[in-house]
Amino acid sequence: MEDIIKGGPWLFQGQSTVLQRWELGIALRKHKHTQVPVWIQLRHLPAEFWMPDGFSVVAGGVGKLLYPDAIMKACTRLDFTRLCVMLDVTSKLPKQMVILMPTEDGGKVPCRVDVKCEWLPLKYCT
């Protein structure tokens, strides 16, 4: 049971869930969390970033990469990338990111990546 309580972050039906051991006299209250795990979808991600190091770099524009979903690991869905990231709820969530891709002549060209969160904490909904 201790592994379950400490092993998070946990998502239940796509929403962040916090587990705490029940103790006699425990006070039921809402905790203010500054970081929550969320699933994001990245569309138009260049093929050069479809690897663990690339996912980590791109996810860094939103939060800290926790893990890609199982379908991403198997490379069976190629229309978007789905990653679980630890989101800092005190920062602004981008709807797009721009990645500078190197060109053959040594220059760089901007590439727009769309970001979509599957679930957002209430802070983003108000």
PDB file of C-alpha atoms in Angstrom, residues 19-26:
ATOM      1  CA  LEU A  19      -3.828   9.799  -2.388  1.00  0.00           C
ATOM      2  CA  GLN A  20      -3.233  10.140   1.341  1.00  0.00           C
ATOM      3  CA  ARG A  21      -3.183   7.495   4.061  1.00  0.00           C
ATOM      4  CA  TRP A  22      -6.301   7.597   6.271  1.00  0.00           C
ATOM      5  CA  GLU A  23      -5.515   8.258   9.933  1.00  0.00           C
ATOM      6  CA  LEU A  24      -7.742   8.727  12.959  1.00  0.00           C
ATOM      7  CA  GLY A  25      -8.657  12.410  13.253  1.00  0.00           C
ATOM      8  CA  ILE A  26      -7.549  13.287   9.722  1.00  0.00           C
TER       9      ILE A  26
END
